[in-house]
XYZ file of C-alpha atoms in Angstrom:
758
model
C 45.444 -40.156 -41.847
C 47.494 -40.005 -44.915
C 50.852 -38.470 -46.004
C 50.656 -36.533 -49.245
C 53.602 -36.087 -51.664
C 56.483 -34.504 -50.577
C 57.751 -32.993 -53.842
C 58.785 -29.303 -53.962
C 55.241 -28.403 -55.023
C 53.427 -30.007 -52.350
C 53.729 -29.694 -48.608
C 53.357 -32.469 -45.978
C 49.676 -32.812 -45.017
C 49.446 -34.982 -41.844
C 45.718 -34.724 -41.854
C 42.686 -33.912 -44.217
C 39.314 -34.160 -42.758
C 35.873 -32.247 -42.981
C 35.439 -29.355 -40.330
C 32.359 -30.093 -38.325
C 29.314 -28.557 -39.520
C 27.645 -25.702 -37.508
C 24.186 -25.332 -37.596
C 23.191 -22.755 -40.561
C 23.602 -19.690 -38.491
C 25.780 -16.794 -39.173
C 29.042 -17.026 -37.508
C 31.444 -13.896 -36.973
C 34.203 -14.082 -39.656
C 37.572 -15.029 -38.535
C 38.701 -17.736 -36.242
C 37.502 -17.718 -32.718
C 38.216 -20.316 -29.928
C 34.949 -22.385 -28.962
C 33.971 -25.238 -27.046
C 37.346 -26.685 -26.958
C 38.464 -26.045 -30.453
C 37.914 -23.123 -33.001
C 34.828 -21.900 -35.220
C 36.026 -20.588 -38.520
C 34.005 -18.536 -41.152
C 35.443 -16.976 -44.028
C 34.037 -15.154 -46.975
C 35.057 -16.629 -50.544
C 31.701 -16.245 -52.279
C 33.277 -17.364 -55.851
C 35.035 -20.469 -54.482
C 34.085 -23.971 -54.980
C 35.692 -25.380 -51.980
C 37.602 -23.735 -48.893
C 40.303 -25.440 -46.490
C 41.656 -24.463 -43.216
C 45.138 -25.378 -42.803
C 46.665 -25.716 -39.290
C 50.356 -25.236 -39.357
C 53.066 -26.958 -37.253
C 56.797 -26.551 -38.089
C 58.179 -29.651 -39.809
C 61.852 -30.188 -40.940
C 60.917 -32.851 -43.605
C 58.250 -30.590 -45.262
C 59.397 -28.997 -48.316
C 57.571 -25.521 -46.992
C 59.129 -26.071 -43.436
C 55.664 -26.899 -42.083
C 53.114 -29.828 -41.727
C 49.456 -28.949 -42.504
C 46.322 -30.250 -41.097
C 43.371 -29.411 -43.559
C 39.801 -29.233 -42.733
C 37.385 -28.408 -45.465
C 34.719 -25.950 -44.661
C 30.916 -26.029 -45.263
C 29.269 -23.752 -47.469
C 26.968 -21.525 -45.536
C 25.080 -18.482 -46.758
C 25.921 -15.233 -48.517
C 29.229 -16.692 -49.845
C 30.461 -17.771 -46.274
C 32.454 -20.894 -45.527
C 32.277 -22.138 -41.982
C 33.196 -24.999 -39.510
C 34.372 -26.012 -36.173
C 37.675 -27.866 -35.618
C 38.301 -29.276 -32.145
C 41.245 -29.609 -30.144
C 42.987 -26.374 -31.367
C 44.396 -24.001 -28.712
C 45.456 -20.311 -28.596
C 48.871 -19.812 -30.636
C 48.168 -22.026 -33.345
C 49.307 -20.975 -36.868
C 46.848 -21.195 -39.389
C 46.056 -20.129 -43.341
C 43.388 -20.929 -45.821
C 43.431 -22.771 -49.326
C 40.806 -21.572 -51.727
C 39.751 -23.860 -54.749
C 37.920 -22.260 -57.588
C 37.878 -21.060 -61.015
C 41.358 -19.723 -62.497
C 40.112 -17.083 -65.065
C 42.280 -13.743 -64.826
C 40.185 -12.172 -67.709
C 37.078 -12.532 -65.662
C 39.079 -11.418 -62.302
C 39.052 -14.974 -60.785
C 42.241 -15.677 -59.038
C 41.764 -18.958 -57.293
C 44.758 -21.125 -56.536
C 44.803 -23.565 -53.846
C 48.633 -23.869 -54.061
C 48.809 -20.146 -52.329
C 48.100 -20.450 -48.781
C 46.022 -17.300 -47.858
C 46.095 -14.899 -44.698
C 42.542 -14.804 -43.155
C 41.380 -11.450 -43.408
C 40.283 -11.339 -40.056
C 43.527 -12.848 -38.248
C 44.140 -11.044 -35.081
C 48.013 -12.135 -35.151
C 50.489 -12.739 -37.705
C 53.633 -14.927 -37.737
C 56.575 -15.639 -39.909
C 58.091 -13.558 -42.920
C 57.292 -12.749 -46.244
C 60.180 -14.241 -48.564
C 59.900 -12.645 -51.963
C 60.063 -15.362 -54.682
C 57.782 -16.851 -57.376
C 56.095 -18.961 -54.648
C 54.037 -16.087 -53.488
C 52.364 -15.087 -57.136
C 48.985 -16.862 -57.970
C 50.208 -16.725 -61.623
C 53.591 -18.048 -63.393
C 56.516 -15.619 -63.239
C 59.645 -15.527 -64.934
C 63.199 -15.154 -63.509
C 62.415 -11.309 -62.986
C 59.316 -11.968 -61.301
C 57.252 -10.461 -64.368
C 54.203 -12.676 -65.140
C 54.416 -15.146 -67.957
C 52.206 -14.495 -70.941
C 48.509 -15.516 -70.394
C 49.007 -15.797 -66.671
C 48.610 -19.380 -66.271
C 48.049 -20.624 -62.735
C 51.162 -21.095 -60.479
C 51.616 -24.799 -58.889
C 54.328 -23.621 -56.609
C 53.336 -23.524 -53.013
C 53.595 -20.532 -51.155
C 53.126 -21.759 -47.201
C 56.932 -21.103 -46.471
C 57.165 -17.793 -47.957
C 54.317 -15.806 -46.524
C 52.997 -14.773 -43.018
C 50.553 -16.975 -41.422
C 47.671 -16.155 -39.237
C 47.773 -16.969 -35.542
C 44.514 -17.906 -33.697
C 44.305 -15.825 -30.227
C 41.557 -15.493 -27.760
C 39.252 -13.063 -27.419
C 41.135 -10.227 -25.647
C 38.271 -8.919 -23.882
C 37.331 -5.105 -23.801
C 39.797 -2.443 -23.076
C 39.913 -0.194 -20.088
C 38.978 3.351 -19.583
C 40.041 6.092 -22.164
C 41.069 9.924 -21.592
C 38.174 11.172 -23.912
C 40.322 14.503 -24.503
C 38.048 17.297 -25.833
C 38.619 18.382 -29.343
C 39.180 22.010 -28.426
C 42.109 20.621 -26.057
C 43.393 18.285 -28.551
C 47.232 18.469 -29.606
C 48.074 16.048 -31.921
C 51.761 14.525 -32.540
C 52.234 12.406 -35.423
C 54.786 9.869 -34.727
C 56.462 6.505 -36.129
C 56.687 3.889 -33.336
C 60.293 2.954 -34.005
C 61.509 6.130 -35.358
C 60.318 8.266 -32.041
C 62.226 6.136 -29.624
C 64.812 4.343 -31.799
C 67.626 6.654 -30.543
C 65.896 8.220 -27.302
C 68.161 8.263 -24.558
C 66.862 6.804 -21.198
C 64.917 4.349 -22.967
C 66.492 1.030 -22.262
C 68.252 -0.204 -25.326
C 65.919 -3.436 -25.576
C 62.871 -1.120 -25.681
C 63.912 1.361 -28.070
C 61.963 1.434 -31.370
C 59.190 -0.810 -29.878
C 55.479 -0.287 -28.543
C 56.951 -0.934 -25.183
C 59.435 1.864 -25.621
C 56.887 4.259 -27.029
C 55.034 3.828 -23.229
C 58.351 4.247 -21.655
C 58.240 6.876 -18.744
C 61.065 8.921 -20.582
C 58.945 9.012 -23.695
C 55.855 9.882 -21.854
C 57.555 12.627 -20.197
C 58.839 14.238 -23.329
C 55.160 13.951 -24.673
C 53.652 15.342 -21.553
C 56.245 18.231 -21.100
C 55.698 19.275 -24.824
C 51.975 19.357 -24.321
C 50.850 16.647 -26.404
C 47.358 15.255 -25.627
C 47.021 12.571 -28.807
C 49.426 10.510 -30.012
C 48.915 9.488 -33.570
C 50.763 6.592 -34.837
C 51.668 5.769 -38.460
C 50.458 2.561 -39.312
C 50.813 -0.592 -37.239
C 48.359 -3.061 -38.896
C 50.355 -5.914 -40.215
C 52.593 -4.740 -43.128
C 53.238 -6.532 -46.444
C 56.249 -4.898 -47.921
C 56.239 -4.240 -51.744
C 58.357 -6.522 -53.836
C 59.813 -3.633 -55.524
C 61.417 -2.498 -52.320
C 62.519 -5.850 -51.078
C 64.318 -6.369 -54.394
C 66.323 -3.127 -53.507
C 67.196 -4.053 -50.296
C 64.624 -1.494 -48.775
C 61.045 -2.057 -46.687
C 58.100 -0.190 -46.425
C 59.086 2.091 -43.114
C 56.005 4.001 -43.041
C 53.571 1.223 -43.125
C 51.001 2.126 -45.922
C 51.237 -1.365 -47.159
C 48.376 -3.146 -45.187
C 48.419 -7.160 -45.085
C 46.029 -7.418 -42.275
C 43.690 -5.319 -40.536
C 43.147 -6.891 -37.386
C 46.583 -7.912 -36.491
C 49.290 -5.678 -35.069
C 52.538 -5.706 -36.780
C 55.237 -7.821 -35.097
C 58.335 -5.711 -36.125
C 57.573 -3.003 -33.616
C 57.406 -5.411 -30.617
C 60.209 -6.076 -28.306
C 62.342 -9.111 -29.216
C 60.922 -11.108 -26.176
C 57.309 -10.468 -27.374
C 58.258 -11.829 -30.960
C 60.119 -14.658 -29.485
C 56.931 -15.312 -27.255
C 54.682 -15.072 -30.223
C 51.554 -13.142 -31.690
C 49.843 -13.134 -28.171
C 52.590 -11.450 -26.363
C 52.723 -9.006 -29.409
C 49.329 -8.175 -28.988
C 49.588 -7.652 -25.167
C 52.441 -5.284 -25.746
C 50.346 -3.238 -27.974
C 47.547 -3.126 -25.247
C 49.852 -2.516 -22.465
C 51.223 0.373 -24.586
C 47.809 2.088 -25.024
C 46.826 1.287 -21.305
C 50.126 3.238 -20.270
C 49.424 6.138 -22.426
C 46.116 6.278 -21.183
C 47.202 6.322 -17.907
C 49.342 9.469 -18.479
C 46.451 11.280 -20.015
C 47.430 10.514 -23.655
C 45.123 9.491 -26.491
C 46.253 6.916 -29.037
C 44.977 7.513 -32.680
C 45.933 4.825 -35.438
C 46.724 5.949 -38.996
C 44.802 3.048 -40.853
C 44.889 2.086 -44.643
C 41.717 0.511 -45.648
C 41.604 2.153 -49.239
C 43.963 -0.487 -50.660
C 46.293 -3.613 -49.511
C 49.647 -4.730 -49.935
C 48.718 -7.224 -52.939
C 49.387 -4.485 -55.228
C 48.179 -4.418 -59.008
C 47.372 -7.061 -61.388
C 50.930 -8.422 -61.467
C 51.046 -8.402 -57.586
C 51.444 -11.498 -55.218
C 48.327 -13.590 -54.229
C 48.494 -13.284 -50.147
C 44.921 -12.935 -48.997
C 42.099 -11.051 -50.583
C 42.980 -11.814 -54.270
C 42.878 -15.383 -53.708
C 39.814 -15.300 -51.430
C 37.582 -13.193 -53.657
C 39.131 -10.988 -56.014
C 36.035 -9.550 -57.860
C 34.561 -8.974 -54.454
C 37.065 -7.240 -52.639
C 38.869 -4.964 -55.147
C 37.708 -2.291 -57.456
C 37.888 -3.189 -60.976
C 37.405 -1.311 -64.165
C 34.360 -3.400 -65.772
C 36.202 -4.324 -68.948
C 37.082 -7.665 -70.253
C 39.783 -8.691 -69.638
C 39.104 -7.429 -66.167
C 41.878 -5.081 -64.849
C 41.903 -3.493 -61.346
C 40.931 0.059 -60.945
C 43.407 2.317 -59.224
C 42.403 5.577 -57.517
C 44.828 5.375 -54.690
C 48.171 5.187 -56.659
C 49.001 1.711 -55.481
C 48.046 -0.535 -58.393
C 44.830 -1.755 -56.228
C 41.988 -0.301 -54.594
C 39.334 -1.783 -52.292
C 35.641 -1.619 -53.534
C 33.750 0.382 -50.888
C 30.598 -0.365 -53.042
C 30.502 -4.089 -51.577
C 28.663 -4.637 -48.174
C 31.598 -6.952 -47.368
C 34.087 -4.607 -47.729
C 32.406 -1.970 -45.474
C 31.874 -4.713 -42.766
C 35.625 -5.761 -42.765
C 36.543 -2.145 -42.125
C 34.233 -1.533 -39.741
C 34.812 -4.970 -37.609
C 38.573 -4.035 -37.879
C 37.711 -0.335 -36.595
C 35.583 -1.675 -33.579
C 38.355 -4.233 -32.710
C 40.787 -1.792 -32.290
C 38.571 0.800 -30.578
C 36.805 -1.971 -28.180
C 39.589 -4.477 -27.614
C 42.539 -2.671 -28.115
C 41.308 0.571 -26.653
C 42.718 3.179 -29.196
C 40.929 6.660 -29.235
C 40.337 7.277 -33.040
C 41.559 6.791 -36.450
C 43.189 8.621 -39.282
C 42.000 7.277 -42.722
C 44.556 7.062 -45.318
C 43.359 8.510 -48.587
C 39.776 8.662 -47.424
C 37.925 9.686 -50.505
C 38.263 6.192 -51.702
C 36.171 4.931 -48.564
C 33.479 7.188 -49.932
C 33.680 6.372 -53.599
C 30.683 4.543 -55.343
C 32.981 3.587 -58.159
C 34.293 6.923 -59.662
C 32.128 9.060 -57.857
C 32.651 10.371 -54.067
C 29.495 10.284 -51.978
C 29.520 12.163 -48.431
C 26.559 10.216 -47.441
C 28.304 6.935 -48.272
C 26.804 3.922 -46.401
C 30.332 3.714 -44.868
C 30.404 7.472 -43.336
C 26.679 6.765 -42.143
C 27.732 3.238 -40.144
C 30.499 5.319 -38.505
C 28.426 8.232 -37.472
C 25.692 5.773 -36.145
C 27.822 3.261 -34.275
C 27.879 3.444 -30.698
C 31.415 2.551 -30.533
C 32.989 4.491 -33.552
C 30.742 7.487 -32.955
C 32.573 8.029 -29.689
C 36.208 8.079 -30.782
C 38.064 10.623 -33.075
C 37.837 10.278 -36.767
C 40.314 12.070 -38.930
C 40.339 11.783 -42.787
C 43.115 12.306 -45.393
C 40.330 13.994 -47.768
C 41.861 13.036 -50.982
C 43.049 10.240 -53.350
C 44.344 10.370 -56.836
C 41.228 9.262 -58.759
C 38.596 11.630 -60.654
C 37.602 14.252 -58.333
C 39.769 13.238 -55.645
C 40.343 16.332 -53.656
C 37.705 16.486 -50.874
C 38.852 18.773 -48.192
C 35.923 20.065 -46.055
C 33.679 17.723 -47.697
C 33.477 14.882 -45.414
C 30.343 14.632 -42.773
C 30.503 14.651 -39.143
C 31.790 13.231 -36.730
C 34.958 13.353 -39.294
C 37.753 15.848 -39.097
C 39.726 16.569 -42.058
C 43.764 17.038 -42.455
C 43.689 20.854 -43.821
C 45.980 20.907 -46.782
C 44.947 24.538 -47.710
C 46.078 25.471 -44.191
C 49.665 23.865 -44.946
C 49.713 25.473 -48.188
C 48.707 29.080 -46.961
C 51.103 29.062 -44.253
C 54.142 27.660 -46.095
C 53.386 30.305 -48.820
C 52.961 33.306 -46.604
C 56.338 32.523 -44.624
C 58.490 30.684 -47.351
C 57.341 30.704 -50.863
C 56.120 34.463 -51.221
C 59.433 35.889 -49.558
C 61.642 33.535 -51.948
C 59.577 34.918 -54.671
C 60.219 38.438 -53.540
C 63.953 37.952 -53.002
C 63.980 36.810 -56.629
C 62.131 40.059 -57.855
C 58.899 38.413 -57.958
C 55.407 39.011 -55.967
C 53.879 36.551 -53.753
C 49.985 35.962 -53.046
C 47.548 38.310 -51.164
C 46.348 37.733 -47.550
C 42.825 36.334 -48.172
C 43.670 32.722 -48.079
C 46.087 33.009 -45.109
C 43.337 34.981 -43.192
C 41.009 32.227 -43.567
C 43.032 29.384 -42.360
C 44.126 31.656 -39.161
C 40.479 31.874 -38.806
C 39.550 28.287 -38.704
C 38.783 27.663 -42.519
C 35.097 28.789 -42.661
C 35.026 28.295 -46.278
C 35.661 24.373 -46.189
C 34.023 23.610 -42.564
C 31.077 26.077 -42.150
C 28.492 24.347 -44.905
C 26.597 21.231 -44.578
C 24.846 19.529 -41.816
C 24.276 20.427 -38.971
C 23.729 24.128 -39.716
C 26.853 26.107 -39.610
C 29.140 22.932 -40.461
C 31.315 21.243 -38.406
C 33.059 24.135 -36.943
C 36.935 25.155 -36.880
C 37.594 22.065 -34.855
C 37.087 19.865 -37.872
C 40.140 21.221 -39.402
C 43.165 19.354 -38.273
C 45.942 22.053 -38.959
C 49.718 21.121 -40.062
C 52.547 22.460 -41.649
C 54.424 19.342 -41.955
C 53.486 15.567 -41.737
C 55.333 12.402 -42.100
C 54.920 12.872 -45.959
C 57.130 15.997 -47.201
C 59.939 17.836 -45.543
C 60.349 18.227 -42.046
C 60.139 21.817 -40.430
C 63.975 22.124 -40.503
C 64.285 21.220 -43.921
C 61.246 23.430 -45.187
C 63.709 26.064 -44.090
C 66.737 24.382 -45.501
C 65.950 23.075 -48.975
C 64.606 24.424 -52.184
C 64.520 21.136 -53.773
C 63.782 17.397 -52.723
C 66.867 15.061 -52.177
C 65.534 11.516 -52.196
C 68.182 9.705 -53.799
C 68.289 7.261 -50.897
C 65.227 5.970 -52.018
C 66.775 4.367 -55.358
C 64.037 5.970 -57.339
C 66.460 8.483 -59.209
C 64.952 11.254 -57.306
C 61.573 10.747 -58.974
C 59.344 10.229 -56.063
C 58.051 12.697 -53.785
C 56.140 15.733 -54.398
C 57.911 18.835 -56.056
C 55.329 21.177 -54.650
C 57.503 21.835 -51.280
C 56.688 25.748 -50.797
C 60.091 25.868 -49.121
C 62.962 28.239 -49.089
C 66.556 27.512 -48.236
C 67.155 31.145 -47.502
C 70.124 31.477 -49.935
C 71.900 28.141 -49.453
C 70.723 24.469 -50.423
C 71.106 22.459 -47.515
C 73.210 22.255 -44.575
C 75.838 25.000 -44.113
C 79.180 25.207 -41.969
C 79.166 27.796 -39.306
C 81.915 30.379 -39.320
C 82.120 30.973 -35.514
C 80.127 34.060 -35.218
C 76.821 32.326 -34.068
C 77.009 29.348 -31.882
C 73.739 28.473 -31.900
C 73.525 26.685 -35.520
C 70.187 26.066 -37.038
C 68.294 24.130 -39.360
C 70.447 22.523 -41.679
C 73.623 23.035 -39.450
C 76.669 21.267 -40.784
C 77.363 20.214 -36.925
C 74.845 17.490 -37.662
C 74.904 16.978 -41.684
C 77.678 16.438 -44.154
C 78.616 19.125 -46.300
C 81.785 20.553 -47.622
C 83.400 23.971 -46.958
C 82.096 26.906 -44.643
C 79.715 29.420 -46.014
C 81.008 33.076 -45.632
C 77.199 34.279 -44.384
C 76.553 31.063 -42.230
C 75.418 33.022 -39.329
C 72.636 34.934 -41.172
C 71.378 31.929 -43.017
C 70.962 29.988 -40.044
C 69.371 32.862 -38.237
C 66.827 33.287 -40.894
C 66.044 29.731 -40.975
C 65.511 29.499 -37.542
C 63.154 32.394 -37.391
C 61.478 30.966 -40.323
C 61.008 27.656 -38.293
C 59.271 29.714 -35.452
C 57.105 31.531 -37.609
C 55.393 28.281 -39.208
C 55.518 26.682 -35.713
C 53.759 29.877 -34.159
C 51.129 29.953 -36.854
C 50.214 26.724 -36.591
C 49.968 26.752 -32.628
C 48.030 30.110 -32.530
C 45.563 29.505 -35.344
C 42.032 28.271 -35.019
C 41.666 24.544 -35.603
C 43.271 21.360 -33.807
C 47.016 21.309 -34.379
C 49.212 18.461 -35.641
C 52.704 18.552 -35.021
C 55.300 16.155 -36.615
C 57.478 14.148 -34.228
C 61.009 15.797 -34.171
C 59.863 18.989 -35.422
C 60.014 20.369 -31.914
C 63.600 19.396 -32.045
C 64.467 20.641 -35.593
C 64.662 17.102 -36.942
C 66.278 16.879 -40.286
C 65.941 14.073 -43.042
C 68.687 15.759 -45.411
C 66.320 16.927 -47.777
C 64.418 13.806 -48.394
C 60.619 14.457 -48.634
C 59.512 10.868 -49.200
C 61.163 8.955 -46.667
C 58.707 6.143 -46.691
C 61.522 3.380 -47.185
C 64.052 4.744 -44.811
C 64.132 2.603 -41.629
C 67.292 4.185 -40.319
C 68.629 7.275 -38.631
C 67.520 9.526 -41.690
C 63.877 9.019 -40.463
C 64.590 8.378 -36.594
C 64.273 11.533 -34.344
C 67.825 12.320 -33.333
C 67.708 13.138 -29.585
C 71.437 14.872 -29.442
C 70.300 18.435 -29.473
C 72.480 21.650 -30.341
C 71.635 24.847 -28.495
C 69.465 25.907 -31.190
C 67.414 22.823 -30.963
C 66.984 23.204 -27.315
C 65.498 26.685 -27.888
C 63.389 25.418 -30.595
C 62.013 22.805 -27.908
C 61.530 25.415 -25.082
C 59.393 27.513 -27.707
C 57.243 24.645 -28.737
C 56.608 23.951 -25.134
C 55.893 27.640 -24.205
C 53.588 28.090 -27.371
C 51.335 25.024 -26.553
C 51.330 25.890 -22.799
C 49.820 29.187 -23.932
C 47.367 27.615 -26.072
C 46.217 25.284 -23.137
C 46.025 28.034 -20.987
C 43.625 30.410 -23.093
C 40.576 29.517 -24.543
C 40.425 32.384 -26.956
C 43.298 30.401 -29.079
C 40.859 27.314 -29.227
C 37.490 28.593 -30.510
C 34.747 25.868 -31.098
C 32.587 27.915 -33.412
C 33.296 30.048 -36.539
C 33.583 33.893 -35.782
C 30.948 36.199 -37.363
C 32.605 39.280 -37.560
C 30.104 40.993 -35.050
C 30.090 41.063 -30.963
C 28.520 38.187 -29.225
C 25.715 38.529 -26.962
C 27.056 40.445 -24.174
C 30.157 41.668 -25.477
C 31.139 45.056 -27.096
C 34.002 43.917 -29.314
C 33.442 41.753 -32.609
C 34.477 38.231 -31.831
C 36.974 38.714 -34.935
C 38.514 41.786 -36.470
C 41.402 42.498 -39.277
C 43.399 45.293 -39.092
C 46.045 47.021 -41.254
C 49.535 47.794 -40.002
C 48.212 51.447 -39.571
C 45.371 49.889 -37.320
C 42.463 50.797 -39.937
C 40.415 47.869 -40.740
C 41.157 46.071 -43.654
C 39.516 46.786 -46.840
C 38.803 45.215 -50.239
C 41.975 46.813 -52.124
C 44.093 45.609 -49.064
C 42.957 42.011 -49.198
C 43.494 41.723 -52.784
C 46.950 43.512 -53.086
C 49.631 40.881 -53.022
C 52.004 43.657 -51.793
C 50.422 44.086 -48.378
C 52.413 42.041 -45.974
C 51.326 42.822 -42.723
C 48.182 41.604 -41.159
C 46.493 41.956 -37.528
C 43.936 39.783 -36.351
C 42.126 40.562 -33.077
C 39.846 37.979 -31.399
C 37.396 38.556 -28.511
C 38.019 36.344 -25.438
C 35.085 37.415 -23.320
C 32.770 34.871 -24.688
C 35.201 32.209 -23.634
C 35.938 33.919 -20.403
C 39.566 34.852 -21.414
C 41.493 37.741 -22.403
C 41.409 38.928 -25.965
C 44.153 37.909 -28.397
C 46.018 40.062 -30.961
C 48.071 38.278 -33.545
C 50.647 40.429 -35.627
C 52.293 38.983 -38.680
C 54.984 40.704 -40.841
C 55.596 38.762 -44.019
C 57.706 41.578 -45.461
C 61.674 41.127 -45.949
C 62.236 44.507 -44.156
C 61.280 45.711 -40.399
C 57.633 47.179 -40.352
C 56.112 49.874 -38.073
C 52.738 48.592 -36.824
C 50.135 50.603 -34.869
C 47.948 48.445 -32.539
C 44.531 48.400 -32.865
C 42.188 50.048 -30.276
C 40.209 46.849 -29.191
C 38.726 47.503 -25.844
C 40.958 50.178 -25.050
C 43.454 48.590 -22.743
C 46.843 47.657 -22.817
C 48.431 44.718 -24.795
C 50.695 42.439 -23.237
C 53.538 40.682 -25.450
C 53.445 37.181 -24.961
C 55.499 36.061 -27.758
C 57.366 37.367 -30.646
C 59.053 34.880 -33.230
C 62.143 37.047 -33.299
C 62.935 35.611 -29.562
C 65.417 32.760 -29.855
C 64.292 31.619 -26.370
C 60.942 32.271 -25.063
C 60.083 34.376 -22.004
C 57.091 35.183 -19.738
C 57.272 38.634 -20.687
C 55.607 41.606 -19.101
C 56.213 44.088 -21.863
C 53.000 46.088 -22.591
C 51.871 48.392 -25.265
C 48.809 50.815 -25.362
C 46.419 50.819 -28.014
C 47.248 53.081 -30.827
C 50.771 52.962 -30.028
C 53.397 51.971 -32.630
C 55.900 48.963 -32.554
C 58.404 47.737 -34.705
C 58.163 44.150 -36.170
C 61.507 42.553 -37.362
C 61.264 41.238 -40.833
C 59.499 38.156 -41.347
C 58.100 37.605 -37.752
C 54.961 37.516 -35.847
C 53.751 38.744 -32.434
C 51.278 37.493 -29.937
C 49.470 39.936 -27.550
C 46.894 39.442 -24.869
C 44.736 42.215 -23.695
């Protein structure tokens, strides 16, 4: 046993030895407890030597840790492996990789940098920004020194470490909610419960808090079947955020694809270590499953937290930079960026696909999650610059016995060439439908705003296509007839962009809190403030308030028409919500939209881990009414299969029916013609869907996108009366009994919609 130098550049090394050689057979990558010790296998195909470093706290070490280093043996196909005896669960570890330092050739080996195992199933410690975390030398501002010479500063005390954990074993049974009954609720682990009354203080904002009976009761009462969580893979905060005193709240900056993020665990679990954090995550999933609620993870496999060429060296960059990352193919080598984050993983590489599949299987099989939403999924199907819908990754998912049985959802774009691919992913993937979002926002908000200003909006063709399930996007390809309307994940808002309340309260983004001079975030909001930007004070004539009500937000001075502005905003919010929940496809609701949550005009709150992003559960009367409306509409959707078609309509009667499966009418009850479809001045549309093939009543949706009240004649249909079941002009929903005969005329309020059942 030897003691290495204790200079500021060298850690305390208490043991250096060779790991035991394992017979030349493939080992599963990562660290796995076996035979009283640990088997380790790591991919580093360009390295000359790889060391496993076992870390233990040591006050005399410059890094704060003593290391036991074991040199691994070179195996086949770029893998280094070995067995170290007398290692148990909870042991911290990292990797040091020796090899050529030649940034111009893309080679970034630096044994001074302790690297996280990409297959680590637990992480511990904190990331401390400083020159130590960079593989190259940096100046006082952390910018690279000219020529990028290799840094000799040891990073062990400044980075997160892997933790060796036992195999958790298979997860229990899952709910298996059918797609046609699926209602997705996109939420952040911390943001949903950080302020939720009834959840004990020590559980708020945690995995355990997410599975608390109070949280589950809200989800069940709302009608949620599937909880989609923003990323919970281990996170590496970007240096530019840390320098500003901020952090990556959304989590789209992955440090480890198998390890859960500890910051969302209870303090007790964090203190007990990575194993307890993992147990809390698994317990959360089990409790949600027991309540019949699925769990989908938002996952980021398109890039990592190491950023661009000048970013820190934390894992993949130091292990095998040319293999993991997509490069431009030039000399000197530079990372290719199709994700807007400075680096992109190279899905031409077998090992990159393997890491992604291994991670997905682990979370599905061992943690029990029910599906995945893939951030910037176009990158996962790229063969360099080209997207291939038959990419090996998609084929592997479709044929995998585990992954083919869970829900797969894409964010079907990235920022590279030809990056927009909505509708072009293969089965079994479903796609976020941004065309639905844009059409609905335009019809209810952007077009009326343009008309108020003397302009003209769009015609009704795109809106009708979205209401009917977006056949233009999802009716082609294999199998014949395409993936069907349930491949369309419909949404009006998501974590990225305005909340529902802010869509109807702001024309412009207000992202000053992000400290980027309001340059970040999209400008294509298709929102409408209804005449006043942001919050307004009520003048006493309407005690409900509404989106942007200054009872919850800071503004100066009352507005003379506050009650009118707030009334219009409330109705517009209901229009958006109603259109989402009454359209063909799978709806996704953003957490807090059912309560009128505001981010005070911030449409890119990715770094706001505070009450600007957290759901506020103190509800004004109008918020309680919006919640009741959301619950009512989701009950209506659940009870009536006619609202959840699994196949595209043809415009002809189905077998055994005498009514076309889908019909479109003008406000006069005459069929829509070419002239009406192409006329942007036509603002009233009726959609009649036959419910007989689904054993249900017929459904009539009537939309008035005009700024004036409109007289509408109801279509003949089967000749029976229609029952009005919802009107977006209602502040509070009601189990209505009002009926109307076919051919009768009714008056729709300005900017409103009605739902009828035959």
